[in-house]
Short mmCIF file of C-alpha atoms and ligand atoms in Angstrom, two decimals:
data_model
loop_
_atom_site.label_atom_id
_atom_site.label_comp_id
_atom_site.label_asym_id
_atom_site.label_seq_id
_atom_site.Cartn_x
_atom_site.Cartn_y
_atom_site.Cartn_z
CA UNK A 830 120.13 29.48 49.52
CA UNK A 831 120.86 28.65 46.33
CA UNK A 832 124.11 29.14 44.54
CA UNK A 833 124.10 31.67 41.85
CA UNK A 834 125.45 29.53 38.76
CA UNK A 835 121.64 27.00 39.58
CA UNK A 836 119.28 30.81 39.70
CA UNK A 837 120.77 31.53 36.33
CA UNK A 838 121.18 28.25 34.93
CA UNK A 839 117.09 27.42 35.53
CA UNK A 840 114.96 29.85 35.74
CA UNK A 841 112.20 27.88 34.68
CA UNK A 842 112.75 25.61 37.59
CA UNK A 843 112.51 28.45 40.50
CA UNK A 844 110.10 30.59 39.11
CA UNK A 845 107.55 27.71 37.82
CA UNK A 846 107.89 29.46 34.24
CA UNK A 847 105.69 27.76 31.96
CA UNK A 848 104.35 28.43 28.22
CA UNK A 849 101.37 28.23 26.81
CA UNK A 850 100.83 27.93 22.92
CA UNK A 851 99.31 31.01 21.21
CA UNK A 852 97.36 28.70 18.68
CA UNK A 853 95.75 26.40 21.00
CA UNK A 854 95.72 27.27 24.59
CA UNK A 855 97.72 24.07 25.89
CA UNK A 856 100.34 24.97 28.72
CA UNK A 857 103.95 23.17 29.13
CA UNK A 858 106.34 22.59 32.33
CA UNK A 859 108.89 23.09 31.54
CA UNK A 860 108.26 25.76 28.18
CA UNK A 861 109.03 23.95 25.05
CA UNK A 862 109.55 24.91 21.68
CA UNK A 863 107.08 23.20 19.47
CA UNK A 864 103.18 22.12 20.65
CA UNK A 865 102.77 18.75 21.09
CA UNK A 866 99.23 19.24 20.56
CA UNK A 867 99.00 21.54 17.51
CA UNK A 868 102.39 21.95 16.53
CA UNK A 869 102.56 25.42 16.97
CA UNK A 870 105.74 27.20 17.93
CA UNK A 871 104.53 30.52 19.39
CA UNK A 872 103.95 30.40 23.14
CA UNK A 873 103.25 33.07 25.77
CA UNK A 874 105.45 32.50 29.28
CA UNK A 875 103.85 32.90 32.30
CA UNK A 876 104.34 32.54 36.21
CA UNK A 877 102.29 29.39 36.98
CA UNK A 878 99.96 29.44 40.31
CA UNK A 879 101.88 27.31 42.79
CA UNK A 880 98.77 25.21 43.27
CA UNK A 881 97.61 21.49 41.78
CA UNK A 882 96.36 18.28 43.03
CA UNK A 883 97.69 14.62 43.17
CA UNK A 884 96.97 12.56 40.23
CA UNK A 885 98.87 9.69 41.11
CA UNK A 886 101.84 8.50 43.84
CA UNK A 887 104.01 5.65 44.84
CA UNK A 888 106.01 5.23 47.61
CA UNK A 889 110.05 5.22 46.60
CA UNK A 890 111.73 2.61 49.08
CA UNK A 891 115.52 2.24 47.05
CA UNK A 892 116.03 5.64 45.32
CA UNK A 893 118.89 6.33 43.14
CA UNK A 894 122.05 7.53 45.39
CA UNK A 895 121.81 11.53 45.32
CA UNK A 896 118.07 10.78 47.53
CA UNK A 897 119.41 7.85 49.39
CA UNK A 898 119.09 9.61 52.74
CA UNK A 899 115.65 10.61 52.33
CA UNK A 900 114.14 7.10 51.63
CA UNK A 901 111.31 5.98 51.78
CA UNK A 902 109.61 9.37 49.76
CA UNK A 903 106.43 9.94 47.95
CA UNK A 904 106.78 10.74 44.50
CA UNK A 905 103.64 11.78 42.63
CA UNK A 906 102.40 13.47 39.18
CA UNK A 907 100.80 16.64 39.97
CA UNK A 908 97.99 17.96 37.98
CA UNK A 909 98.44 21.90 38.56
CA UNK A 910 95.70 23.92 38.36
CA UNK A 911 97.16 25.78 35.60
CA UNK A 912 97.18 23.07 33.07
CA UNK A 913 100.53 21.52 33.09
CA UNK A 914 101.30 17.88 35.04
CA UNK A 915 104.65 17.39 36.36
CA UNK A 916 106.33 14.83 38.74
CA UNK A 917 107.24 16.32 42.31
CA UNK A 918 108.28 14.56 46.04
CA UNK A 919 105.42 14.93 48.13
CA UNK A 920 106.79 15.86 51.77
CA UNK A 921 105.22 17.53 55.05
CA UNK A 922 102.76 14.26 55.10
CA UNK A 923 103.03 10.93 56.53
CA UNK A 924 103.48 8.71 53.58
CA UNK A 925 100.08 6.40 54.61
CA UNK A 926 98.28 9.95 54.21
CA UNK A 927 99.31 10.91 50.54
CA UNK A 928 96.02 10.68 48.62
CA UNK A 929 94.96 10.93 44.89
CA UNK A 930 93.15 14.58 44.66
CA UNK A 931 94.76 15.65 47.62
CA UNK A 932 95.28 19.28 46.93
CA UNK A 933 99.14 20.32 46.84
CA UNK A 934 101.04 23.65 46.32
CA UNK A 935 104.99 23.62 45.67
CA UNK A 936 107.65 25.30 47.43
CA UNK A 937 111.21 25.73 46.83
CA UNK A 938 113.32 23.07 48.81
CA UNK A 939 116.26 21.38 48.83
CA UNK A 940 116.03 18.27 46.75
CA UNK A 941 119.61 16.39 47.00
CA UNK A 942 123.42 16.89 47.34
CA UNK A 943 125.85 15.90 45.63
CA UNK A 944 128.47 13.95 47.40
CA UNK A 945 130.03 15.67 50.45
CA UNK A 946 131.71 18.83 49.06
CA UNK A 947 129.06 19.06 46.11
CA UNK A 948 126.69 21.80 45.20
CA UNK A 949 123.23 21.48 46.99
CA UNK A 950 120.10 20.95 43.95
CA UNK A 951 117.05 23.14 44.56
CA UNK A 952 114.11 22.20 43.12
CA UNK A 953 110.28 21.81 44.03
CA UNK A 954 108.45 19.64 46.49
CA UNK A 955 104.71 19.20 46.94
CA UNK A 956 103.28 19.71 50.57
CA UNK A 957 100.09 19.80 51.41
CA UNK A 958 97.96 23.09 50.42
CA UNK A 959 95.72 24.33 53.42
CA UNK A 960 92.36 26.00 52.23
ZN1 ZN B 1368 99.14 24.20 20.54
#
């Protein structure tokens, strides 16, 4: 499980806590403070559904150290069904089977380590969503 200090420290990041602006409807992941739309600064949080589609993928071969053991990944953009589009590892699928519009939901998994003795990063990965 996670530690403690990483639950407190990003909340946004466990609970999928977006924002959506009061003035024009848009939705943000993470929550920001201004609209990049409309420029409005009052936002309504909210739980997003844990549901979205591929946009877009590529297939990471030399990844920076902290994911060298899990080479070669997928990495996509996810379009989720609740507005926002953020970047995820796609995992539970053979890479040759990731496809654009492939519907996706995320779930809370391990995403690297730090070194041998180092805290464990949770974040979210994109598996495939039965219907
Ligand atoms: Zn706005």
């Amino acid at each position: 499980m996670p530690t403690a200090r990483s639950w407190r420290a990003y909340p946004q990041t466990y609970r999928l806590e977006a924002a959506r602006c009061s003035k024009c409807g848009k939705a943000f992941f993470p929550p920001r403070l201004v609209c990049n739309k409309c420029n409005g600064r009052q936002f309504e949080h909210f739980d997003m559904k844990r549901t979205g589609k591929v946009v877009t993928h590529t297939i990471i071969r030399t990844p920076s150290d902290e994911f060298s053991g899990q080479a070669p990944f997928a990495l996509g953009i996810i379009q989720m069904d609740d507005g926002p589009r953020l970047t995820s590892q796609i995992v539970d699928v053979p890479l040759e089977d990731v496809r654009i519009g492939m519907p996706v939901k995320l779930e809370f998994r391990r995403v690297s380590s730090e070194g041998e003795a180092g805290a464990i990063q949770y974040g979210h990965k994109a598996v495939p969503a039965r219907d």
